[in-house]
Structure formats: C-alpha cells, structure tokens
C-alpha cells in the first residue's frame, strides 16, 4: 500500500504538536511503518509506490502470449492480472447472459458478440470497454497454392467470396477455429456470409446463404478452440491443409517457424477485413481506479511498442513506429451483424453442416481452456 507523504514542518515550527498524543504517535508510527514494509512488496514502500492489487480477468486464450508484459505491469504498478483463459465467443455468451460473474475485468479479442448478447437479453448497456491493440483476420496460404489459385494476386487480393469458392470446388483445404468458441472462426463465417450476400451492409437473417456457407465449410480440415492451438495443429498436420484462417499476428509468428515446410503468403481479403481490437472491459465498477491505472500503463508508447514486438499485434497508438511486417494496409472493415439472430443462425448452420461434410475436420477440435 502507499505510504502517506511525510509532512515537513516550516522553519521555526519543528516542535509543533508536542503534547501527550503526539509523543505516543512518535513512538508507535515507526514500528507501524516497519511492520507494513516487512509484509508488503519491496516497491510498495517507496513514494507513490504500487498498491499490490490482484484482479481476476476473463481473457481470450490467445492472450497467454502477454505474460511477459503482465510481469512488467506488476513490477511497475504492483497490479497483478490473473488471466482466466477461454474462448472469446463462450466468454461473451457467459457475460451477456446476465449470470453473475466473479471476474473483475474481461480482456477479449473482440466484444462485438458480447454487445449483441447484452442487447438480446434486454440489457441497457455493456461494460466500460477500451481497445488495447489490433490484429486483422487474414488467410495464410501455402505459396504454391496461392500461385495456383490466384496468380498475380499481389495487385488484387482475393476476396472472401474467392476463398469460399475455392473451398467449395475442393481446391482449398484450410484450418479454422471453432466459431462456437473462438472469435476468429466466427469472424470468418460472418465474412463469408457477408461476401455471399453482396449487400455491402450488415447481414440480416434473410441474407445468410446456406449453400455458400456450406460450400465454404466443406474445405475445413483442421480445427481447434483457439488460434494458438490452431497454429500448433497446422504445424503438426501440414499435409492436411493448404491454408490457415487466423489473426495476422499468429500467421506472422508462424512464418518464423523452422517446422514450416512451405512459406505462407498472407491474404488480406479485398472485400473487407474483420479486425480484433482486444478491448479491456471493466466488469466490477468498484475497481475503476485500478482499471484506469492498468489502461494508462498498457497504452503508454513504451508498452505499446513492447506488445507489438512480443506479439506482432498492431499498436493502438498511431505514433508508435510500426514493425515493417505490420505496414500492410488493413483496408475496409466488414460490418459485424447488428442482430444476434444472424450470428445464431450462422452458428446453427455450422453445427448442422460441419459433421455432414465429407471433408469436415479430420481431427477433433482442441478443448478450450477452462473459463
């Protein structure tokens, strides 16, 4: 805990307050300070020192790569964030259901589905939310496959419609997370359905083209419950997929893997990108002051640069110099559905179609970490 600043008397007033109470305090306070400093973290006894607070955070599974950053946060501020890892979609279902939750904060890859859940439950608002970093959903394709399917695609990136059509023709096998659990899989379904609708607007229930979504799903041959688990699955089973649908950060990191037999070319679909911005949400309003301190530290330029260097996610702060690998323009953002029944329809179709496809997941999805 913070020590109160020492009060210094003005010249000529050093003996003010020399009564019995002051003499007792003069004997007791030094012992009290010694007791506090012997039981608190060392840094907490300095001026303006940390508070030694611990907050429980319901977090997306891929944020496990932030452990070194969170260690720095604890050393700098005395605030410990204990991440309870799970899937973004399943966490959004939990938080949006109105069921009481024990966590102080949530840190998700996206809060779009949470907002829709709150809206569907008749809620009047969502928790205070602040973006902390960014990564677009992209397609990493084997170089030979990319050249075969989309020769000369450097000038015009393939669209989500092109990707879905190649999968439907049996020319593209891909790895994708389970959309019932992970936001990256759900975002891919939304992107394909939006491209098929061709309205240029947020999907409506009647816009969901079942045949096109079913054709897209027929190309999914590897599954997992998080993007990190999906990358591991691809590395272990590279013969079973030609591409990986994942965040830019994960695919850039995958490019440095020596186990990768063939380089992956990143495709930024030209008809629109779904961007994850990793909002930090305040679930317990009584922790607002600590939440603000965490955010101030996370959004500082030095921390933003460290997050970028460590995770290859894009900084929120435009003043932070970008890693050259992150300079590709994101392009247009796809509209996320503004009606929960659209997402439920997509998920229901996924559950109905995936087991029935002849080329469904060749290995079962990896279970999500408990949340």
Coordinates of C-alpha atoms in Angstrom, one line a residue:
X1 CA 0.0 0.0 0.0
X2 CA 1.1 3.6 -0.5
X3 CA 2.8 5.3 2.4
X4 CA 1.4 8.8 3.1
X5 CA 3.8 11.6 2.2
X6 CA 6.0 12.8 5.0
X7 CA 4.8 16.2 6.3
X8 CA 7.6 18.6 6.8
X9 CA 7.3 21.5 9.2
X10 CA 8.3 25.0 8.2
X11 CA 11.3 26.6 9.8
X12 CA 10.5 27.7 13.3
X13 CA 7.7 25.2 13.7
X14 CA 9.6 22.0 14.3
X15 CA 8.2 21.5 17.8
X16 CA 4.5 22.0 16.9
X17 CA 2.3 19.3 18.4
X18 CA 4.4 18.1 21.3
X19 CA 1.5 17.0 23.5
X20 CA 0.9 13.5 25.0
X21 CA -0.9 12.2 21.9
X22 CA 2.0 13.4 19.6
X23 CA 4.6 11.7 21.9
X24 CA 2.6 8.4 21.7
X25 CA 2.4 8.6 17.9
X26 CA 6.1 9.4 17.7
X27 CA 6.8 6.1 19.4
X28 CA 4.2 4.0 17.6
X29 CA 4.4 5.2 13.9
X30 CA 8.0 4.0 13.3
X31 CA 7.1 0.5 14.4
X32 CA 3.9 0.5 12.3
X33 CA 5.8 1.5 9.2
X34 CA 8.4 -1.2 9.8
X35 CA 5.6 -3.8 10.1
X36 CA 3.9 -2.7 6.9
X37 CA 7.1 -2.6 4.9
X38 CA 8.1 -6.1 6.2
X39 CA 4.9 -7.6 4.9
X40 CA 4.3 -5.6 1.6
X41 CA 6.2 -5.9 -1.7
X42 CA 9.5 -4.0 -1.5
X43 CA 8.5 -1.4 -4.1
X44 CA 5.3 -0.6 -2.2
X45 CA 7.3 1.3 0.5
X46 CA 8.6 4.0 -1.9
X47 CA 6.9 7.3 -2.6
X48 CA 3.9 6.8 -4.9
X49 CA 4.6 3.0 -4.8
X50 CA 2.3 0.2 -6.2
X51 CA -0.8 -1.0 -4.3
X52 CA -0.3 -4.8 -4.6
X53 CA -3.7 -5.3 -6.1
X54 CA -4.7 -8.5 -7.8
X55 CA -7.5 -8.6 -10.4
X56 CA -9.2 -11.6 -12.0
X57 CA -9.5 -11.3 -15.7
X58 CA -11.7 -13.4 -18.0
X59 CA -9.5 -13.5 -21.1
X60 CA -9.3 -14.8 -24.6
X61 CA -7.0 -17.8 -24.8
X62 CA -4.5 -16.2 -27.3
X63 CA -3.6 -13.6 -24.7
X64 CA -1.3 -16.1 -23.0
X65 CA 1.5 -14.6 -25.0
X66 CA 1.2 -11.4 -22.9
X67 CA 2.7 -13.0 -19.8
X68 CA 6.0 -11.0 -20.0
X69 CA 4.1 -7.8 -20.4
X70 CA 1.9 -8.6 -17.4
X71 CA 5.0 -9.3 -15.4
X72 CA 6.3 -5.8 -16.3
X73 CA 2.9 -4.4 -15.3
X74 CA 3.2 -6.0 -11.9
X75 CA 6.7 -4.7 -11.3
X76 CA 5.8 -1.2 -12.4
X77 CA 2.5 -0.7 -10.7
X78 CA 2.0 -3.5 -8.2
X79 CA -1.1 -4.7 -10.0
X80 CA -1.3 -8.3 -10.9
X81 CA -3.7 -9.5 -13.6
X82 CA -4.6 -13.2 -13.2
X83 CA -5.8 -14.4 -16.6
X84 CA -8.6 -17.0 -16.7
X85 CA -8.2 -18.2 -20.3
X86 CA -11.0 -19.4 -22.5
X87 CA -12.8 -18.7 -25.8
X88 CA -14.0 -15.3 -26.8
X89 CA -17.4 -16.5 -28.0
X90 CA -18.0 -18.7 -25.0
X91 CA -16.9 -15.9 -22.7
X92 CA -19.3 -13.4 -24.5
X93 CA -22.1 -15.9 -24.0
X94 CA -21.4 -16.1 -20.3
X95 CA -21.1 -12.4 -19.7
X96 CA -24.0 -11.5 -21.9
X97 CA -26.4 -13.9 -20.3
X98 CA -26.7 -11.8 -17.2
X99 CA -25.3 -14.6 -15.0
X100 CA -23.3 -13.1 -12.1
X101 CA -19.6 -13.4 -12.7
X102 CA -16.7 -13.4 -10.3
X103 CA -14.1 -11.7 -12.6
X104 CA -13.1 -8.1 -12.1
X105 CA -12.2 -7.5 -15.8
X106 CA -12.6 -9.2 -19.2
X107 CA -10.0 -9.0 -21.9
X108 CA -11.4 -10.3 -25.2
X109 CA -10.2 -10.3 -28.8
X110 CA -13.5 -8.6 -29.6
X111 CA -16.6 -7.5 -27.7
X112 CA -19.0 -7.4 -30.7
X113 CA -20.7 -10.7 -29.8
X114 CA -20.9 -9.7 -26.2
X115 CA -22.7 -6.5 -27.1
X116 CA -25.2 -8.4 -29.2
X117 CA -25.8 -10.8 -26.3
X118 CA -26.5 -7.9 -23.9
X119 CA -28.9 -6.4 -26.4
X120 CA -30.7 -9.7 -26.9
X121 CA -31.0 -10.1 -23.1
X122 CA -32.6 -6.7 -22.9
X123 CA -29.7 -5.1 -21.2
X124 CA -29.3 -1.3 -21.3
X125 CA -25.5 -1.2 -21.8
X126 CA -22.2 -3.1 -21.9
X127 CA -19.3 -2.8 -19.5
X128 CA -16.8 0.1 -20.0
X129 CA -14.5 -1.0 -22.8
X130 CA -11.2 0.3 -24.1
X131 CA -9.2 -1.0 -27.1
X132 CA -5.6 -2.1 -26.4
X133 CA -4.1 -3.5 -29.6
X134 CA -5.2 -4.7 -33.1
X135 CA -4.9 -7.6 -35.4
X136 CA -6.9 -8.3 -38.6
X137 CA -8.3 -11.7 -39.5
X138 CA -6.4 -12.9 -42.6
X139 CA -5.7 -16.1 -44.6
X140 CA -2.2 -17.7 -44.6
X141 CA -1.9 -19.7 -47.8
X142 CA 0.9 -22.0 -48.9
X143 CA 2.8 -20.1 -51.6
X144 CA 2.4 -22.8 -54.2
X145 CA -1.4 -23.0 -53.5
X146 CA -1.7 -19.2 -53.7
X147 CA 0.1 -19.1 -57.0
X148 CA -2.1 -21.9 -58.4
X149 CA -5.4 -20.4 -57.2
X150 CA -4.8 -16.7 -57.6
X151 CA -1.8 -16.0 -59.9
X152 CA -0.8 -12.3 -59.9
X153 CA -2.9 -11.7 -56.8
X154 CA -0.4 -9.1 -55.5
X155 CA -2.2 -6.3 -57.3
X156 CA -5.7 -7.6 -56.3
X157 CA -6.1 -9.6 -53.2
X158 CA -8.6 -12.5 -53.3
X159 CA -12.0 -11.8 -51.7
X160 CA -13.8 -13.8 -49.1
X161 CA -16.0 -14.9 -52.0
X162 CA -12.9 -16.2 -53.9
X163 CA -11.8 -18.1 -50.8
X164 CA -15.2 -19.7 -50.3
X165 CA -15.5 -20.7 -53.9
X166 CA -12.1 -22.4 -53.9
X167 CA -13.1 -24.3 -50.8
X168 CA -16.4 -25.4 -52.4
X169 CA -14.6 -26.6 -55.5
X170 CA -12.3 -28.8 -53.4
X171 CA -9.2 -26.7 -54.3
X172 CA -8.6 -25.2 -50.9
X173 CA -8.3 -27.1 -47.6
X174 CA -7.9 -24.8 -44.6
X175 CA -7.6 -24.8 -40.8
X176 CA -10.1 -22.6 -38.8
X177 CA -11.1 -22.3 -35.1
X178 CA -14.4 -23.5 -33.8
X179 CA -16.8 -20.5 -34.2
X180 CA -18.8 -21.7 -31.2
X181 CA -15.7 -20.9 -29.0
X182 CA -13.3 -18.6 -30.8
X183 CA -13.9 -15.2 -32.4
X184 CA -11.6 -15.9 -35.4
X185 CA -13.8 -18.8 -36.5
X186 CA -17.0 -16.8 -36.0
X187 CA -15.5 -13.8 -37.8
X188 CA -14.6 -16.0 -40.8
X189 CA -18.2 -17.3 -41.0
X190 CA -19.5 -13.7 -40.9
X191 CA -17.1 -12.6 -43.6
X192 CA -18.0 -15.4 -46.0
X193 CA -21.7 -14.9 -45.4
X194 CA -21.4 -11.2 -45.9
X195 CA -19.5 -11.7 -49.2
X196 CA -22.1 -14.1 -50.4
X197 CA -24.9 -11.6 -49.6
X198 CA -23.3 -8.9 -51.6
X199 CA -25.3 -6.1 -50.0
X200 CA -22.3 -4.2 -48.6
X201 CA -24.2 -3.9 -45.3
X202 CA -24.5 -5.8 -42.1
X203 CA -26.1 -9.2 -42.5
X204 CA -29.7 -9.8 -42.0
X205 CA -31.1 -13.2 -41.3
X206 CA -32.5 -13.5 -44.8
X207 CA -29.1 -12.6 -46.2
X208 CA -27.4 -15.8 -45.0
X209 CA -26.9 -18.0 -48.0
X210 CA -26.8 -21.6 -46.7
X211 CA -25.3 -23.2 -49.8
X212 CA -22.4 -20.8 -49.9
X213 CA -21.6 -21.2 -46.2
X214 CA -21.9 -25.0 -46.5
X215 CA -19.6 -24.9 -49.5
X216 CA -17.0 -22.9 -47.6
X217 CA -17.2 -25.2 -44.6
X218 CA -16.6 -28.2 -46.8
X219 CA -12.9 -27.1 -47.1
X220 CA -12.2 -27.1 -43.3
X221 CA -9.9 -29.9 -42.5
X222 CA -8.3 -28.8 -39.2
X223 CA -9.9 -27.4 -36.1
X224 CA -9.0 -26.0 -32.7
X225 CA -10.6 -23.9 -30.0
X226 CA -8.0 -21.0 -30.1
X227 CA -5.8 -19.5 -32.8
X228 CA -2.6 -20.6 -30.9
X229 CA -3.9 -24.2 -30.7
X230 CA -4.8 -23.9 -34.4
X231 CA -1.3 -22.9 -35.4
X232 CA 0.1 -25.8 -33.4
X233 CA -2.4 -28.2 -35.1
X234 CA -1.3 -26.9 -38.5
X235 CA 2.4 -27.4 -37.7
X236 CA 1.7 -31.0 -36.7
X237 CA -0.5 -31.7 -39.7
X238 CA 0.7 -29.6 -42.6
X239 CA -0.3 -32.3 -45.2
X240 CA -4.0 -31.9 -44.2
X241 CA -4.4 -28.2 -45.0
X242 CA -3.3 -25.6 -47.7
X243 CA -4.1 -22.6 -45.6
X244 CA -4.8 -21.2 -42.1
X245 CA -7.5 -18.6 -41.2
X246 CA -6.2 -16.8 -38.2
X247 CA -5.0 -13.4 -37.0
X248 CA -2.2 -11.6 -38.8
X249 CA -0.1 -11.7 -35.6
X250 CA -0.3 -15.5 -35.3
X251 CA 0.5 -16.0 -39.0
X252 CA 3.4 -13.6 -39.0
X253 CA 4.8 -15.5 -36.0
X254 CA 4.2 -18.8 -37.8
X255 CA 6.4 -17.5 -40.7
X256 CA 9.4 -17.8 -38.4
X257 CA 8.8 -21.4 -37.5
X258 CA 11.5 -23.7 -38.8
X259 CA 9.0 -26.6 -38.8
X260 CA 7.1 -24.8 -41.6
X261 CA 7.7 -26.8 -44.8
X262 CA 6.5 -24.1 -47.2
X263 CA 6.1 -20.3 -46.6
X264 CA 2.6 -18.9 -46.1
X265 CA 1.5 -15.9 -48.2
X266 CA -0.8 -13.7 -46.2
X267 CA -4.1 -12.8 -48.0
X268 CA -5.9 -9.6 -46.8
X269 CA -9.3 -10.2 -48.4
X270 CA -10.0 -7.2 -50.7
X271 CA -13.8 -7.1 -49.9
X272 CA -13.2 -6.4 -46.2
X273 CA -11.3 -7.3 -43.0
X274 CA -12.7 -8.3 -39.6
X275 CA -10.5 -6.5 -37.1
X276 CA -9.9 -7.7 -33.5
X277 CA -9.1 -4.8 -31.2
X278 CA -8.7 -6.6 -27.8
X279 CA -10.8 -4.4 -25.6
X280 CA -10.2 -4.4 -21.8
X281 CA -13.6 -4.4 -20.1
X282 CA -14.5 -3.3 -16.6
X283 CA -16.9 -5.8 -15.0
X284 CA -16.6 -4.7 -11.4
X285 CA -17.2 -0.9 -11.2
X286 CA -15.6 -0.8 -7.7
X287 CA -12.2 -1.5 -9.5
X288 CA -12.5 1.6 -11.8
X289 CA -9.4 3.3 -10.3
X290 CA -7.2 0.2 -10.8
X291 CA -8.7 -0.3 -14.3
X292 CA -7.7 3.2 -15.2
X293 CA -4.1 2.6 -13.9
X294 CA -3.8 -0.6 -15.9
X295 CA -5.0 1.1 -19.1
X296 CA -2.7 4.1 -18.7
X297 CA 0.2 1.7 -18.4
X298 CA -0.9 -0.5 -21.3
X299 CA -1.5 2.4 -23.7
X300 CA 1.8 4.2 -22.9
X301 CA 4.0 4.2 -26.0
X302 CA 6.8 2.1 -24.5
X303 CA 4.3 -0.6 -23.5
X304 CA 2.5 -0.5 -26.9
X305 CA 5.9 -1.0 -28.6
X306 CA 6.7 -4.0 -26.3
X307 CA 3.3 -5.6 -27.1
X308 CA 4.0 -5.1 -30.8
X309 CA 7.5 -6.6 -30.6
X310 CA 6.4 -9.5 -28.4
X311 CA 3.1 -10.4 -30.1
X312 CA 3.1 -8.8 -33.6
X313 CA -0.2 -7.1 -32.9
X314 CA -0.6 -3.6 -34.1
X315 CA -0.4 -0.7 -31.6
X316 CA -3.5 1.4 -30.9
X317 CA -1.2 4.4 -30.7
X318 CA -0.6 5.7 -34.2
X319 CA 2.6 7.5 -33.0
X320 CA 4.3 4.2 -32.3
X321 CA 6.6 3.2 -35.2
X322 CA 5.3 0.0 -36.9
X323 CA 7.3 -3.1 -37.4
X324 CA 7.8 -3.3 -41.2
X325 CA 5.8 -6.6 -41.2
X326 CA 2.7 -4.7 -40.0
X327 CA 2.7 -2.0 -42.7
X328 CA 0.2 -3.7 -45.0
X329 CA -2.9 -1.6 -45.2
X330 CA -5.9 -3.2 -43.4
X331 CA -8.4 -1.8 -46.0
X332 CA -12.1 -1.7 -45.4
X333 CA -13.7 -3.2 -42.3
X334 CA -16.5 -5.6 -42.7
X335 CA -19.7 -4.9 -40.9
X336 CA -20.4 -7.3 -38.0
X337 CA -24.1 -8.2 -37.7
X338 CA -26.1 -5.9 -35.5
X339 CA -28.8 -8.5 -34.8
X340 CA -28.0 -11.5 -32.6
X341 CA -30.3 -13.9 -34.6
X342 CA -27.9 -13.6 -37.6
X343 CA -25.0 -14.9 -35.6
X344 CA -27.1 -17.6 -34.0
X345 CA -28.2 -18.7 -37.5
X346 CA -24.6 -18.9 -38.7
X347 CA -23.6 -21.0 -35.6
X348 CA -26.6 -23.3 -36.0
X349 CA -25.7 -23.9 -39.7
X350 CA -22.1 -24.5 -38.7
X351 CA -23.2 -27.2 -36.2
X352 CA -25.5 -28.7 -38.7
X353 CA -23.2 -28.7 -41.7
X354 CA -19.7 -29.5 -40.3
X355 CA -20.4 -33.1 -39.2
X356 CA -22.2 -33.7 -42.5
X357 CA -19.5 -32.5 -44.9
X358 CA -17.3 -35.2 -46.4
X359 CA -14.3 -33.1 -45.7
X360 CA -15.1 -31.9 -42.2
X361 CA -12.4 -31.6 -39.5
X362 CA -10.0 -34.5 -39.8
X363 CA -9.2 -34.3 -36.1
X364 CA -11.5 -33.2 -33.3
X365 CA -11.3 -29.6 -32.1
X366 CA -8.9 -29.0 -29.2
X367 CA -10.9 -28.3 -26.0
X368 CA -10.9 -24.7 -24.9
X369 CA -9.1 -23.9 -21.6
X370 CA -11.5 -23.7 -18.7
X371 CA -13.1 -20.4 -18.1

